[in-house]
Amino acid sequence: MSTLPKHVGPVRARRLWPVTGRLSAALAVAALALTACGGDPAATPAPGGSAAQGAAFPVTVSHKYGDTVIDKAPTRVVTLGLSDQDPVLALGVVPVGSIDWFGERPYGKWPWAQPLWGSKAPEVVGERDEYNLEKIAALNPDLIIGMYSGMSQEQYTKLTQIAPTVAQVKGYDDYSAPWQEMTMHAGRALGRSAKAAELIAAIDRRLADLKAKNPQFAGKTVAVVEPYEPGKYAVFAPSDPKVVLLTQLGFTVPEAIVKAAGSEYAAEIGSERLDLIDVDKLVFLTADASTEKTVKADKVYTTLKVAKENRAVFLPYETPPVGAALSFGTVLSIPYALDQLVPLLG
């Protein structure tokens, strides 16, 4: 069974594959440090990609399994990580192959990425970390990228026999590299490092601008929570990317949550400890409408001041996928999440 990636809380994971016990440590990543430099956040990819402008090839990309030399600008890219398609699309290349892990969202075609896919769908070459090598080879790729994945050494070795392969970001556990690192990792492989830095800096500026325009967020306490069973809640730690994003808007995390999470990426609590999340702004990630109803029916929750004063927001994974965008946490999904989330927080 694959390690649970940080996109997926307990509820969402159980819709995909069996998950039991404590939350996986791969639910989140370490605190983020955004790169500061200028640029335009827009990218207009052409099907199959186009030659990188101003890039000097060959380039060498270091990753979990060593160094990969890429001789020329890739034009036929296959992405094997669960969210790798997003930074590749943002950098102006449309993958010819991708994997599937949300059955209802083939090859990651979420609304934040739809305009960049264009009219041609990529070949689905596997599901999560199970890759169909024959399908991949048939696409005749000139680059394979598997950053946000659980790719094994054996899989990597086989893939390199098809095309140059860039595996997980070096120095991070599987599914744990920050979105900035993955954006830059893809940028190096595609010969578009400058563009990657521009995209990161654009989000940095956007966060700073939103913080300045919403001074009411400053110093307000926040908690990001996923209900995963009746009476059971995952309270995400300050290092979780979703929480980091909110703190970059000015919110703060109560010390009680910091202590409860400890060295973990989320604290699992029962209804009896909902006092931990009686904060100024409470953000719930919900699988569907029934989850919101279950939370609001929790007798302990109804006693909280945040509930009585209607200061909780419920972000669905679907329709609209605000919770999914916040959890997906990519260079493409974060702007979408901010567009949807900030008005709700206000």
Tab-separated table of N, CA, C and O in Angstrom, residues 5-72:
chain	number	residue	atom	x	y	z
A	5	PRO	N	-0.341	10.388	0.821
A	5	PRO	CA	0.232	11.685	0.494
A	5	PRO	C	-0.445	12.807	1.241
A	5	PRO	O	-1.555	12.663	1.737
A	6	LYS	N	0.218	13.971	1.276
A	6	LYS	CA	-0.259	15.074	2.082
A	6	LYS	C	-1.559	15.672	1.578
A	6	LYS	O	-2.254	16.341	2.329
A	7	HIS	N	-1.916	15.457	0.284
A	7	HIS	CA	-3.187	15.993	-0.202
A	7	HIS	C	-4.352	15.424	0.605
A	7	HIS	O	-5.387	16.031	0.722
A	8	VAL	N	-4.207	14.184	1.047
A	8	VAL	CA	-5.363	13.386	1.388
A	8	VAL	C	-5.472	13.183	2.878
A	8	VAL	O	-4.622	12.564	3.496
A	9	GLY	N	-6.525	13.712	3.456
A	9	GLY	CA	-6.815	13.427	4.851
A	9	GLY	C	-7.474	12.079	4.965
A	9	GLY	O	-7.737	11.400	3.971
A	10	PRO	N	-7.800	11.645	6.190
A	10	PRO	CA	-8.341	10.307	6.387
A	10	PRO	C	-9.611	10.037	5.612
A	10	PRO	O	-9.790	8.968	5.052
A	11	VAL	N	-10.536	11.013	5.552
A	11	VAL	CA	-11.794	10.787	4.847
A	11	VAL	C	-11.537	10.525	3.378
A	11	VAL	O	-11.998	9.549	2.801
A	12	ARG	N	-10.770	11.421	2.766
A	12	ARG	CA	-10.522	11.318	1.335
A	12	ARG	C	-9.775	10.038	1.002
A	12	ARG	O	-10.056	9.382	0.009
A	13	ALA	N	-8.833	9.685	1.867
A	13	ALA	CA	-8.033	8.495	1.599
A	13	ALA	C	-8.889	7.246	1.590
A	13	ALA	O	-8.684	6.348	0.784
A	14	ARG	N	-9.849	7.167	2.452
A	14	ARG	CA	-10.666	5.954	2.538
A	14	ARG	C	-11.560	5.794	1.333
A	14	ARG	O	-12.078	4.712	1.071
A	15	ARG	N	-11.761	6.876	0.573
A	15	ARG	CA	-12.513	6.758	-0.673
A	15	ARG	C	-11.630	6.195	-1.777
A	15	ARG	O	-12.105	5.810	-2.830
A	16	LEU	N	-10.308	6.176	-1.553
A	16	LEU	CA	-9.378	5.760	-2.591
A	16	LEU	C	-8.767	4.400	-2.321
A	16	LEU	O	-8.706	3.553	-3.189
A	17	TRP	N	-8.264	4.193	-1.115
A	17	TRP	CA	-7.689	2.899	-0.755
A	17	TRP	C	-7.725	2.778	0.755
A	17	TRP	O	-7.836	3.766	1.469
A	18	PRO	N	-7.664	1.545	1.344
A	18	PRO	CA	-7.832	1.380	2.772
A	18	PRO	C	-6.742	2.087	3.562
A	18	PRO	O	-5.561	1.972	3.271
A	19	VAL	N	-7.176	2.837	4.559
A	19	VAL	CA	-6.247	3.476	5.473
A	19	VAL	C	-6.763	3.255	6.885
A	19	VAL	O	-7.921	3.489	7.163
A	20	THR	N	-5.913	2.799	7.775
A	20	THR	CA	-6.299	2.609	9.153
A	20	THR	C	-5.222	3.164	10.054
A	20	THR	O	-4.109	3.444	9.625
A	21	GLY	N	-5.537	3.291	11.348
A	21	GLY	CA	-4.546	3.725	12.321
A	21	GLY	C	-4.307	5.223	12.270
A	21	GLY	O	-5.101	5.993	11.764
A	22	ARG	N	-3.159	5.623	12.790
A	22	ARG	CA	-2.823	7.029	12.913
A	22	ARG	C	-2.573	7.654	11.548
A	22	ARG	O	-2.247	6.997	10.579
A	23	LEU	N	-2.711	8.977	11.492
A	23	LEU	CA	-2.435	9.696	10.251
A	23	LEU	C	-1.003	9.464	9.834
A	23	LEU	O	-0.094	9.451	10.649
A	24	SER	N	-0.812	9.302	8.548
A	24	SER	CA	0.549	9.125	8.042
A	24	SER	C	1.364	10.383	8.233
A	24	SER	O	0.870	11.495	8.137
A	25	ALA	N	2.649	10.194	8.492
A	25	ALA	CA	3.540	11.348	8.632
A	25	ALA	C	3.677	12.113	7.338
A	25	ALA	O	4.121	13.261	7.316
A	26	ALA	N	3.272	11.487	6.226
A	26	ALA	CA	3.388	12.174	4.938
A	26	ALA	C	2.193	13.049	4.636
A	26	ALA	O	2.022	13.515	3.535
A	27	LEU	N	1.325	13.305	5.643
A	27	LEU	CA	0.191	14.184	5.426
A	27	LEU	C	0.629	15.610	5.115
A	27	LEU	O	-0.120	16.387	4.542
A	28	ALA	N	1.834	15.969	5.517
A	28	ALA	CA	2.212	17.376	5.404
A	28	ALA	C	3.686	17.529	5.164
A	28	ALA	O	4.430	16.572	5.211
A	29	VAL	N	4.106	18.733	4.936
A	29	VAL	CA	5.518	19.004	4.731
A	29	VAL	C	5.986	20.007	5.754
A	29	VAL	O	5.210	20.580	6.495
A	30	ALA	N	7.291	20.216	5.789
A	30	ALA	CA	7.845	21.189	6.725
A	30	ALA	C	7.420	22.594	6.330
A	30	ALA	O	6.903	22.830	5.243
A	31	ALA	N	7.622	23.548	7.201
A	31	ALA	CA	7.247	24.935	6.942
A	31	ALA	C	7.904	25.432	5.667
A	31	ALA	O	9.034	25.080	5.358
A	32	LEU	N	7.177	26.267	4.927
A	32	LEU	CA	7.617	26.684	3.606
A	32	LEU	C	8.387	27.995	3.666
A	32	LEU	O	8.165	28.833	4.519
A	33	ALA	N	9.320	28.157	2.727
A	33	ALA	CA	10.039	29.422	2.589
A	33	ALA	C	9.966	29.849	1.133
A	33	ALA	O	10.615	29.256	0.288
A	34	LEU	N	9.162	30.844	0.833
A	34	LEU	CA	8.932	31.244	-0.554
A	34	LEU	C	10.114	32.028	-1.108
A	34	LEU	O	10.689	32.873	-0.452
A	35	THR	N	10.466	31.751	-2.366
A	35	THR	CA	11.525	32.466	-3.044
A	35	THR	C	11.021	33.842	-3.474
A	35	THR	O	9.915	33.960	-3.961
A	36	ALA	N	11.821	34.862	-3.322
A	36	ALA	CA	11.400	36.207	-3.687
A	36	ALA	C	12.147	36.664	-4.933
A	36	ALA	O	13.331	36.956	-4.887
A	37	CYS	N	11.422	36.729	-6.068
A	37	CYS	CA	11.958	37.320	-7.286
A	37	CYS	C	10.793	37.607	-8.202
A	37	CYS	O	9.721	37.082	-8.021
A	38	GLY	N	10.970	38.442	-9.206
A	38	GLY	CA	9.852	38.933	-9.990
A	38	GLY	C	9.469	38.029	-11.120
A	38	GLY	O	10.193	37.121	-11.487
A	39	GLY	N	8.266	38.305	-11.740
A	39	GLY	CA	7.877	37.562	-12.922
A	39	GLY	C	6.394	37.525	-13.113
A	39	GLY	O	5.622	37.952	-12.274
A	40	ASP	N	5.981	36.959	-14.224
A	40	ASP	CA	4.596	36.860	-14.614
A	40	ASP	C	4.083	35.479	-14.290
A	40	ASP	O	4.660	34.482	-14.701
A	41	PRO	N	2.957	35.349	-13.524
A	41	PRO	CA	2.472	34.039	-13.136
A	41	PRO	C	1.821	33.259	-14.256
A	41	PRO	O	1.543	32.079	-14.116
A	42	ALA	N	1.536	33.861	-15.384
A	42	ALA	CA	0.805	33.151	-16.437
A	42	ALA	C	1.728	32.262	-17.237
A	42	ALA	O	2.891	32.537	-17.426
A	43	ALA	N	1.156	31.148	-17.701
A	43	ALA	CA	1.893	30.256	-18.604
A	43	ALA	C	0.921	29.745	-19.641
A	43	ALA	O	-0.178	29.342	-19.311
A	44	THR	N	1.309	29.767	-20.905
A	44	THR	CA	0.439	29.289	-21.972
A	44	THR	C	1.115	28.138	-22.681
A	44	THR	O	1.933	28.338	-23.577
A	45	PRO	N	0.788	26.888	-22.270
A	45	PRO	CA	1.468	25.748	-22.854
A	45	PRO	C	0.903	25.360	-24.213
A	45	PRO	O	-0.253	25.607	-24.505
A	46	ALA	N	1.751	24.754	-25.004
A	46	ALA	CA	1.313	24.165	-26.270
A	46	ALA	C	1.313	22.657	-26.125
A	46	ALA	O	2.115	22.109	-25.381
A	47	PRO	N	0.383	21.948	-26.775
A	47	PRO	CA	0.343	20.495	-26.646
A	47	PRO	C	1.698	19.871	-26.927
A	47	PRO	O	2.338	20.142	-27.928
A	48	GLY	N	2.120	19.026	-25.998
A	48	GLY	CA	3.396	18.357	-26.150
A	48	GLY	C	4.564	19.202	-25.723
A	48	GLY	O	5.688	18.734	-25.654
A	49	GLY	N	4.312	20.494	-25.412
A	49	GLY	CA	5.394	21.354	-24.951
A	49	GLY	C	6.098	22.013	-26.119
A	49	GLY	O	5.837	21.763	-27.289
A	50	SER	N	7.015	22.907	-25.797
A	50	SER	CA	7.822	23.569	-26.803
A	50	SER	C	9.216	23.743	-26.263
A	50	SER	O	9.456	23.597	-25.083
A	51	ALA	N	10.147	24.056	-27.122
A	51	ALA	CA	11.533	24.187	-26.688
A	51	ALA	C	11.671	25.266	-25.639
A	51	ALA	O	11.065	26.327	-25.733
A	52	ALA	N	12.457	24.982	-24.597
A	52	ALA	CA	12.666	25.947	-23.533
A	52	ALA	C	13.444	27.134	-24.069
A	52	ALA	O	14.414	26.986	-24.795
A	53	GLN	N	12.994	28.340	-23.686
A	53	GLN	CA	13.633	29.542	-24.180
A	53	GLN	C	14.785	29.926	-23.264
A	53	GLN	O	14.622	30.055	-22.070
A	54	GLY	N	15.952	30.113	-23.819
A	54	GLY	CA	17.086	30.598	-23.051
A	54	GLY	C	17.750	29.560	-22.175
A	54	GLY	O	18.636	29.888	-21.398
A	55	ALA	N	17.341	28.303	-22.252
A	55	ALA	CA	17.909	27.266	-21.405
A	55	ALA	C	19.117	26.646	-22.091
A	55	ALA	O	19.116	26.430	-23.291
A	56	ALA	N	20.148	26.374	-21.293
A	56	ALA	CA	21.362	25.756	-21.831
A	56	ALA	C	21.328	24.261	-21.537
A	56	ALA	O	21.360	23.854	-20.381
A	57	PHE	N	21.197	23.472	-22.562
A	57	PHE	CA	21.229	22.016	-22.422
A	57	PHE	C	22.583	21.509	-22.896
A	57	PHE	O	23.214	22.155	-23.750
A	58	PRO	N	23.049	20.383	-22.354
A	58	PRO	CA	22.337	19.507	-21.420
A	58	PRO	C	22.276	20.087	-20.004
A	58	PRO	O	23.081	20.934	-19.632
A	59	VAL	N	21.275	19.598	-19.228
A	59	VAL	CA	21.161	19.953	-17.815
A	59	VAL	C	21.228	18.668	-16.997
A	59	VAL	O	20.858	17.597	-17.474
A	60	THR	N	21.703	18.798	-15.777
A	60	THR	CA	21.769	17.663	-14.853
A	60	THR	C	20.874	17.953	-13.654
A	60	THR	O	20.999	19.012	-13.028
A	61	VAL	N	19.974	17.033	-13.358
A	61	VAL	CA	19.041	17.194	-12.249
A	61	VAL	C	19.321	16.112	-11.205
A	61	VAL	O	19.272	14.910	-11.512
A	62	SER	N	19.610	16.523	-9.987
A	62	SER	CA	19.829	15.579	-8.888
A	62	SER	C	18.493	15.243	-8.241
A	62	SER	O	17.633	16.116	-8.082
A	63	HIS	N	18.342	13.983	-7.836
A	63	HIS	CA	17.093	13.553	-7.218
A	63	HIS	C	17.364	12.364	-6.302
A	63	HIS	O	18.531	12.030	-6.032
A	64	LYS	N	16.332	11.740	-5.814
A	64	LYS	CA	16.448	10.680	-4.822
A	64	LYS	C	17.367	9.544	-5.253
A	64	LYS	O	18.091	8.974	-4.439
A	65	TYR	N	17.368	9.200	-6.519
A	65	TYR	CA	18.122	8.040	-7.005
A	65	TYR	C	19.377	8.409	-7.797
A	65	TYR	O	19.936	7.571	-8.491
A	66	GLY	N	19.804	9.655	-7.682
A	66	GLY	CA	21.044	10.017	-8.357
A	66	GLY	C	20.911	11.267	-9.202
A	66	GLY	O	20.156	12.191	-8.866
A	67	ASP	N	21.633	11.297	-10.303
A	67	ASP	CA	21.630	12.451	-11.218
A	67	ASP	C	21.139	12.011	-12.588
A	67	ASP	O	21.510	10.941	-13.080
A	68	THR	N	20.315	12.849	-13.193
A	68	THR	CA	19.815	12.567	-14.539
A	68	THR	C	20.251	13.679	-15.479
A	68	THR	O	20.040	14.861	-15.190
A	69	VAL	N	20.863	13.282	-16.598
A	69	VAL	CA	21.288	14.239	-17.616
A	69	VAL	C	20.213	14.310	-18.698
A	69	VAL	O	19.790	13.290	-19.246
A	70	ILE	N	19.773	15.516	-18.993
A	70	ILE	CA	18.770	15.746	-20.033
A	70	ILE	C	19.454	16.537	-21.141
A	70	ILE	O	19.885	17.670	-20.935
A	71	ASP	N	19.592	15.923	-22.294
A	71	ASP	CA	20.422	16.473	-23.367
A	71	ASP	C	19.793	17.647	-24.105
A	71	ASP	O	20.502	18.542	-24.575
A	72	LYS	N	18.480	17.635	-24.231
A	72	LYS	CA	17.825	18.701	-24.987
A	72	LYS	C	16.465	19.014	-24.367
A	72	LYS	O	15.949	18.242	-23.545
